[in-house]
mmCIF file of C-alpha atoms and ligand atoms in Angstrom:
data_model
loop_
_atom_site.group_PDB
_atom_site.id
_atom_site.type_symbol
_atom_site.label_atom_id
_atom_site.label_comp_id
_atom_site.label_asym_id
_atom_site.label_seq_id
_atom_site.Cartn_x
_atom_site.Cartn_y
_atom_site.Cartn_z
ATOM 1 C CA UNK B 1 103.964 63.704 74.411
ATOM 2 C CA UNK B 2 101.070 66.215 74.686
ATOM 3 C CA UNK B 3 102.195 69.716 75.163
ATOM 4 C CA UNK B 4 100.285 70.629 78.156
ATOM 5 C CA UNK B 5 102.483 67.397 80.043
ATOM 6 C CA UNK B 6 105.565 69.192 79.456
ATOM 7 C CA UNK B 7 106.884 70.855 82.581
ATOM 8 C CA UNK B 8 106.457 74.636 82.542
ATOM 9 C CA UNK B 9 109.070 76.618 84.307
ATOM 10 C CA UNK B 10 108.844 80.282 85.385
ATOM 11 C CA UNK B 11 111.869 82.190 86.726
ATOM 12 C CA UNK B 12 111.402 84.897 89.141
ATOM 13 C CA UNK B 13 114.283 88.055 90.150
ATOM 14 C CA UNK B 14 114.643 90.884 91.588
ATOM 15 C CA UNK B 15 115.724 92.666 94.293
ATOM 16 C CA UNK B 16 115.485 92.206 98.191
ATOM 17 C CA UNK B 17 111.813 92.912 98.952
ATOM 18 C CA UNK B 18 110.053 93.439 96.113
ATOM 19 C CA UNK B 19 107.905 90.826 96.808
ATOM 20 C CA UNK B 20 109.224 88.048 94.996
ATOM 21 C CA UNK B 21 108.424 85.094 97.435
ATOM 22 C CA UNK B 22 104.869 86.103 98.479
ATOM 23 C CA UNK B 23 103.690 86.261 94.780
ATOM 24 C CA UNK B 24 105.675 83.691 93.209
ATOM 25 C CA UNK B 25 103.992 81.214 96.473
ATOM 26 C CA UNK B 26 100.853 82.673 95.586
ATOM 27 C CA UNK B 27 100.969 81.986 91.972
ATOM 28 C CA UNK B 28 102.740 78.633 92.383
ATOM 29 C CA UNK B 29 99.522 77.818 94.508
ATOM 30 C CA UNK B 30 97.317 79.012 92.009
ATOM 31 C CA UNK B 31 98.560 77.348 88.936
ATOM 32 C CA UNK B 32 99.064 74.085 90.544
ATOM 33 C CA UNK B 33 103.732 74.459 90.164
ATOM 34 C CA UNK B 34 105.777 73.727 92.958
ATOM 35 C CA UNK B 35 107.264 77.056 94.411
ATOM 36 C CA UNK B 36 111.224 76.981 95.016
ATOM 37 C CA UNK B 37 112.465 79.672 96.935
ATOM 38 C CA UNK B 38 116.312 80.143 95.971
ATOM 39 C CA UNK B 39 117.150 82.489 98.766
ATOM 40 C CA UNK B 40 116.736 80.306 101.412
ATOM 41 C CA UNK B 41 118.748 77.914 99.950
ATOM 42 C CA UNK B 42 121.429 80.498 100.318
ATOM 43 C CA UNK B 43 120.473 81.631 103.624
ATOM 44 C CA UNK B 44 121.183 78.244 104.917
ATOM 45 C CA UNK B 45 124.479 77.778 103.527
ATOM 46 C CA UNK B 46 125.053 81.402 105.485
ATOM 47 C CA UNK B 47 123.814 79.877 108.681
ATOM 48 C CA UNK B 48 126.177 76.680 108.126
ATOM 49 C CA UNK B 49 128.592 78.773 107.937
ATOM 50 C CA UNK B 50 127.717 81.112 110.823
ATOM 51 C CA UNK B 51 127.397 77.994 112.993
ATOM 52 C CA UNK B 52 131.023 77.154 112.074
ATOM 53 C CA UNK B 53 132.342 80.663 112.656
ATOM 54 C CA UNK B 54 133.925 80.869 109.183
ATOM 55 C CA UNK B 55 134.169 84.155 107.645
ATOM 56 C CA UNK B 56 131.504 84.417 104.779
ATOM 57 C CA UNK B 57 133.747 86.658 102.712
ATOM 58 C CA UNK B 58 136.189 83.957 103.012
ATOM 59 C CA UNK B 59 136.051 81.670 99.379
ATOM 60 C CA UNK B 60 138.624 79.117 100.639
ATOM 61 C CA UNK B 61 136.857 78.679 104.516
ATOM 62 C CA UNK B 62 133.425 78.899 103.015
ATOM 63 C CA UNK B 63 134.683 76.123 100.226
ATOM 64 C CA UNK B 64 136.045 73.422 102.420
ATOM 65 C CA UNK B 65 132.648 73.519 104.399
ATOM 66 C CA UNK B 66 130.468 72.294 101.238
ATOM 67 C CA UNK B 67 131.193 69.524 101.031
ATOM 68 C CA UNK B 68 130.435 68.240 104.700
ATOM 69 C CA UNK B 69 126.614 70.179 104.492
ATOM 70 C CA UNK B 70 123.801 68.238 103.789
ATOM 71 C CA UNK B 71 121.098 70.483 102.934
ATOM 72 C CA UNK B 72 117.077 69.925 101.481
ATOM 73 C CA UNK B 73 114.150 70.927 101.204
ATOM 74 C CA UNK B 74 110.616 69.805 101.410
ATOM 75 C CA UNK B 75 107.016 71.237 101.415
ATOM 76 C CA UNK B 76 104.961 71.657 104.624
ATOM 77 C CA UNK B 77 101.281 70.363 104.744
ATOM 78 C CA UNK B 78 101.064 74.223 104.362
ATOM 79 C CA UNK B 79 102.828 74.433 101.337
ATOM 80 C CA UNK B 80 105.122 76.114 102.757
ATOM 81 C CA UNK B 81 108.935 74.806 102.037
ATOM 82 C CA UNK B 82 111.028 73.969 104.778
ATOM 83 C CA UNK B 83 114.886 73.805 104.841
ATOM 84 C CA UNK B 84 117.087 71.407 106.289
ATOM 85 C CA UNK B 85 120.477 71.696 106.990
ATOM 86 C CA UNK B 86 122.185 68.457 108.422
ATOM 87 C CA UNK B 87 118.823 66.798 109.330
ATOM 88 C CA UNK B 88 117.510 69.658 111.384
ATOM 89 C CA UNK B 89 114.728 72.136 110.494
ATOM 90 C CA UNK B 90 116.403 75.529 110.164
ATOM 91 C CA UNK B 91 113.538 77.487 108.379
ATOM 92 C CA UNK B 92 112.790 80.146 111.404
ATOM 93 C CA UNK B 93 116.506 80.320 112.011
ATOM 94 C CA UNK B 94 117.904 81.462 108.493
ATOM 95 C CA UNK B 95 114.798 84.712 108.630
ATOM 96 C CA UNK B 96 117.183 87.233 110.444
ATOM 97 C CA UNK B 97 118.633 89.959 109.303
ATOM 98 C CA UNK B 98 122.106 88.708 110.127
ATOM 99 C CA UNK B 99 121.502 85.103 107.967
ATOM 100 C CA UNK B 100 120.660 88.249 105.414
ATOM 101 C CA UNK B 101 124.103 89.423 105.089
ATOM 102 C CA UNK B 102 125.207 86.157 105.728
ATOM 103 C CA UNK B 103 123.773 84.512 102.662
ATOM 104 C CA UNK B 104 124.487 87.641 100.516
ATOM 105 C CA UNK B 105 127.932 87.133 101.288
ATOM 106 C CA UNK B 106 128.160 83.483 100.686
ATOM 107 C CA UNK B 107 126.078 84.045 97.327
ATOM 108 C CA UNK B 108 128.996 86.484 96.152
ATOM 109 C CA UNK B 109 131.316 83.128 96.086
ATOM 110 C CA UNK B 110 131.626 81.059 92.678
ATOM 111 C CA UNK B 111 131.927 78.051 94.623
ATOM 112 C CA UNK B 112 128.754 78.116 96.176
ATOM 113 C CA UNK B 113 126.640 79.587 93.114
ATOM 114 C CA UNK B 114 128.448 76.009 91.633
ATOM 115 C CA UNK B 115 127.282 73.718 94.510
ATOM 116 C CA UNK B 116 124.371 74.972 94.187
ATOM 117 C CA UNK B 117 123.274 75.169 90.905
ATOM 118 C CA UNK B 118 122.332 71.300 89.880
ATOM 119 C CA UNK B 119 119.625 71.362 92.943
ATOM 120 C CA UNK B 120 118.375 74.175 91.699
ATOM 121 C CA UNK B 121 118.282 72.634 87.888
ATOM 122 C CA UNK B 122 116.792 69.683 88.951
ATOM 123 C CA UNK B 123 113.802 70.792 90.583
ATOM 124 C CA UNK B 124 112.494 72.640 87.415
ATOM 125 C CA UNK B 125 113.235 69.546 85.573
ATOM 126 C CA UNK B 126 111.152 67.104 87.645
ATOM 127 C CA UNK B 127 107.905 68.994 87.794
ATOM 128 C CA UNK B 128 106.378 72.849 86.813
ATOM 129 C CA UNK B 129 107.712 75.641 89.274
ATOM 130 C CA UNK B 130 108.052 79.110 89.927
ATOM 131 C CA UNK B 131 111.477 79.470 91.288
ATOM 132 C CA UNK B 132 112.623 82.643 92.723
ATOM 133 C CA UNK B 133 116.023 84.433 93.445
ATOM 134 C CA UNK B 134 118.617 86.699 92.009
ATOM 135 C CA UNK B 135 119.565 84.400 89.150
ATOM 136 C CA UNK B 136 117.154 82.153 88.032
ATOM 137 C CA UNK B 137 116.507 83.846 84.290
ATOM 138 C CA UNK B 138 120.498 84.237 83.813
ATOM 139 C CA UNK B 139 121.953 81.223 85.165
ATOM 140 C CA UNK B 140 119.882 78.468 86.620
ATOM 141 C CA UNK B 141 117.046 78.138 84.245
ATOM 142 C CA UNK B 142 117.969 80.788 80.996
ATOM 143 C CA UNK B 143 115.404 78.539 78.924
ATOM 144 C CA UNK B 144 112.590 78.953 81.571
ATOM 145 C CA UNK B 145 109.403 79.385 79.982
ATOM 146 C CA UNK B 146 108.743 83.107 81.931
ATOM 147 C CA UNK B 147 111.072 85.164 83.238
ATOM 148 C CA UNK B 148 109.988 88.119 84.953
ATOM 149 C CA UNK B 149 112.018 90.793 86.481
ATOM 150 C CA UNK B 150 109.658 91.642 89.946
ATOM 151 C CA UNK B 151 111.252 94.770 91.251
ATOM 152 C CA UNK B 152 109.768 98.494 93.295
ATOM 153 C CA UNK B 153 111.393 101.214 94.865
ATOM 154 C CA UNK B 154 113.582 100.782 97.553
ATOM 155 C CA UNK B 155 111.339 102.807 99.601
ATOM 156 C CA UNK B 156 108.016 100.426 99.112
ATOM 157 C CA UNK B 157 110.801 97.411 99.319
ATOM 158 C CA UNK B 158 111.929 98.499 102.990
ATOM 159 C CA UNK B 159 108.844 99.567 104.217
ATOM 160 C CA UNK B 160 107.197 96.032 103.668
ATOM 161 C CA UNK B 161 110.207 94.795 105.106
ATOM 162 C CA UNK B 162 109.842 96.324 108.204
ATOM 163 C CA UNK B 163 106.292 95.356 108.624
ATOM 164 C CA UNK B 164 107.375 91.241 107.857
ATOM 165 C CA UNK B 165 110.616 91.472 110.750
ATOM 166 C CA UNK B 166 108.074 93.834 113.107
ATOM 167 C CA UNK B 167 105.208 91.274 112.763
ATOM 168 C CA UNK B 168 108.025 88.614 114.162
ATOM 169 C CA UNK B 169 108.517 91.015 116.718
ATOM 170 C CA UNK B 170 112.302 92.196 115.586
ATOM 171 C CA UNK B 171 112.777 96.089 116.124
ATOM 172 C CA UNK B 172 114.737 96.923 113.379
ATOM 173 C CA UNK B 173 114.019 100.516 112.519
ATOM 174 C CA UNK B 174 112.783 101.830 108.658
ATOM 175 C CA UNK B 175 116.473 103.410 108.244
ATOM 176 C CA UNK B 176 118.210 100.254 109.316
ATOM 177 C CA UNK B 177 116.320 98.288 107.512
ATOM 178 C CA UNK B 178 116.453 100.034 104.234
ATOM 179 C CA UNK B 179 120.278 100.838 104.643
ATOM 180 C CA UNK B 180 120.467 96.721 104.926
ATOM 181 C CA UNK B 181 118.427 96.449 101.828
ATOM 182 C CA UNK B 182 120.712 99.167 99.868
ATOM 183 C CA UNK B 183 123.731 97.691 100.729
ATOM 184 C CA UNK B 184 122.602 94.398 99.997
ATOM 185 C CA UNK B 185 121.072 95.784 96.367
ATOM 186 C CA UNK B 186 124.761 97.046 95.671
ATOM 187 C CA UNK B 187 126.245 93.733 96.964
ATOM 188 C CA UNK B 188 124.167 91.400 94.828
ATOM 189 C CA UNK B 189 123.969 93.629 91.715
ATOM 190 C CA UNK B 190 128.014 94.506 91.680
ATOM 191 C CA UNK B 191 129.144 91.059 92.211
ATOM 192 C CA UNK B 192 131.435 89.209 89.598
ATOM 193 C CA UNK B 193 129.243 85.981 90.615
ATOM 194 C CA UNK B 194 126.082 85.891 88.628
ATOM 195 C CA UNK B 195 124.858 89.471 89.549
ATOM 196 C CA UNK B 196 121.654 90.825 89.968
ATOM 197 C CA UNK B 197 120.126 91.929 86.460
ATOM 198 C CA UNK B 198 117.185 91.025 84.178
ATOM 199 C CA UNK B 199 117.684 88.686 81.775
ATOM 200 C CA UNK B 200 117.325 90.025 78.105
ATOM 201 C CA UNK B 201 114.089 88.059 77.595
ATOM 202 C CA UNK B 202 112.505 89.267 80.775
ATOM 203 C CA UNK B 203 109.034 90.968 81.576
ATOM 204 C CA UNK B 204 109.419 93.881 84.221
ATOM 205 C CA UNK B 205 107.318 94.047 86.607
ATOM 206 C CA UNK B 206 107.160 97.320 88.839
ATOM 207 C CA UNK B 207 105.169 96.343 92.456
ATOM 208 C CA UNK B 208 105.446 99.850 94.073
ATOM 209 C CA UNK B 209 102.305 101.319 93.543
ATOM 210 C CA UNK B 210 100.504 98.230 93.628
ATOM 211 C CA UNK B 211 98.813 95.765 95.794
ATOM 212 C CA UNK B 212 100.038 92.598 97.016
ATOM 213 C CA UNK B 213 96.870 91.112 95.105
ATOM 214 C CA UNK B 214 97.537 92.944 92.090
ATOM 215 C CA UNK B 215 101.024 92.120 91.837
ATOM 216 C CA UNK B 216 99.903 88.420 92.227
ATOM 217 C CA UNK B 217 97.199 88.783 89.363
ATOM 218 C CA UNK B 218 99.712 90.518 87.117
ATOM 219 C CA UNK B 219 102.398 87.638 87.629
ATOM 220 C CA UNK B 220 99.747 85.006 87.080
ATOM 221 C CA UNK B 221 98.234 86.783 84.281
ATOM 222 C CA UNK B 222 101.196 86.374 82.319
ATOM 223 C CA UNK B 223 101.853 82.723 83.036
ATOM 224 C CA UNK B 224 98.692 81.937 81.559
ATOM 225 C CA UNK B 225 99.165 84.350 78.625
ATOM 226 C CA UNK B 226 102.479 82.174 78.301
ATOM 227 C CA UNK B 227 101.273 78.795 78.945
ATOM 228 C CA UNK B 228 98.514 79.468 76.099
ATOM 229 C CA UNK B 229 100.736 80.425 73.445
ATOM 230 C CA UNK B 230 103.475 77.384 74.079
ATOM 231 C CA UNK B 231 100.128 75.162 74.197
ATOM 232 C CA UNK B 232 99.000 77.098 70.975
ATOM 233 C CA UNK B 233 102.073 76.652 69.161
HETATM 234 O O1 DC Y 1 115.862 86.340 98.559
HETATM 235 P P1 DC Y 1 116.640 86.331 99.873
HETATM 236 O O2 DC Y 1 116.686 87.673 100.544
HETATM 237 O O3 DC Y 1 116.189 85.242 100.807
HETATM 238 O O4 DC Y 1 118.149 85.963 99.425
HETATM 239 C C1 DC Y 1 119.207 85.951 100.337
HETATM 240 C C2 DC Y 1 120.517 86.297 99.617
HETATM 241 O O5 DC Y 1 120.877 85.219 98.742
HETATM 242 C C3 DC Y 1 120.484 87.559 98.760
HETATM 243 O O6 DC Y 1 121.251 88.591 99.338
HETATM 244 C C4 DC Y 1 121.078 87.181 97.436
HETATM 245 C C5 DC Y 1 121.332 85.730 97.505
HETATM 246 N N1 DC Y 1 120.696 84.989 96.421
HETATM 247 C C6 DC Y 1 121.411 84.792 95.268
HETATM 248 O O7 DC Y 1 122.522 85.287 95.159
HETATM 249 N N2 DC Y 1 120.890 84.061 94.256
HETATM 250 C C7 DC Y 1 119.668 83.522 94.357
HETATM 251 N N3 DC Y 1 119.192 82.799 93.352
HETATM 252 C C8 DC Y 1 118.895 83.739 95.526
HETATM 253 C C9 DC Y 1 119.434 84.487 96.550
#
């Protein structure tokens, strides 16, 4: 097999709004990889579990739902991916700030992270992607090709925040919304579960003093840097 037909994988984390789904769509787009946006396969385990009026925080409740949910995903002529759960297109519903808390909550249970994971796995092993979440350099993919660490202040994270949920018309204020992120940053970083971190082998990259387009040339630069050396190996 040639090298260059060898799937490439490249693991995105970080924190709650540092950008991570914008540029790793954007660079997915531009290098031709299917994008796979974790946290909304979260969100809609949250939302199943909102629907059934389970507590989130709740491992057994939360557990004996699993198995009943049948959840997908699948690209938009847009590109854009679109989640399922139980044959129904839930991709506007699981974008509130409630199916936020929600899905951190649920993502703090073993059981999930574990229903979760071989999805995950198996869409970095059928074709290149840029996958995207809290965990994908630690856990999901720790042999991905690139793993970079996308993270900014919390100030630059909420602020951009506020402009996405304001441009949907939700009125969340900056100090709600950045209290939701900082709670959320402690939540996903202090779990037992797979916590928040970098993985050893991971490139930081800072976006708060930078522009959406730069962040998206710096990610991309360093997939090709990284592409050229496997190929050049
Ligand atoms: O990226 P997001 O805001 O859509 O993620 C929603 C929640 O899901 C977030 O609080 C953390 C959790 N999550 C996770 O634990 N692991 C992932 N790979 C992706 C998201």
């Amino acid at each position: 097999m040639k090298l260059s037909e060898r799937v490439f994988s490249v693991a995105i984390d970080g924190p709650a709004g540092a950008g991570k789904s914008t540029i790793a769509k954007a660079v997915a787009a531009r290098c031709g990889f299917v994008y796979v946006d974790t946290g909304a396969i979260y969100r809609t385990v949250g939302l199943a579990v909102r629907r059934e009026e389970r507590d989130p925080h709740d491992p057994g409740a939360v557990a004996a739902l699993l198995p009943g949910l049948d959840i997908s995903f699948d690209y938009g002529a847009d590109g854009a991916q679109r989640m399922h759960l139980n044959g129904e297109d839930v991709s506007a519903a699981i974008r509130t700030p409630e199916m936020s808390m929600y899905a951190s909550a649920v993502s703090a249970l073993p059981q999930v992270r574990a229903f979760l994971l071989e999805m995950q796995r198996d869409m970095a092993r059928r074709q290149s992607v840029v996958m995207d979440g809290r965990d994908i350099g630690t856990v999901v993919l720790p042999r991905a090709d690139l793993k970079i660490f996308l993270t900014a202040s919390l100030q630059a994270r909420a602020r951009r925040r506020l402009a996405e949920l304001a441009a949907k018309g939700d009125r969340s204020t900056y100090d709600e919304v950045a209290a939701d992120m900082a709670r959320r940053d402690h939540d996903d970083a202090s779990r037992a579960a797979a916590p928040l971190r970098a993985a050893e082998d991971a490139v930081t990259v800072d976006t708060s003093d930078m522009t959406l387009e730069e962040s998206i040339g710096a990610v991309y630069n360093l997939v090709r840097r990284r592409m050229a050396e496997r190929d050049g190996k």
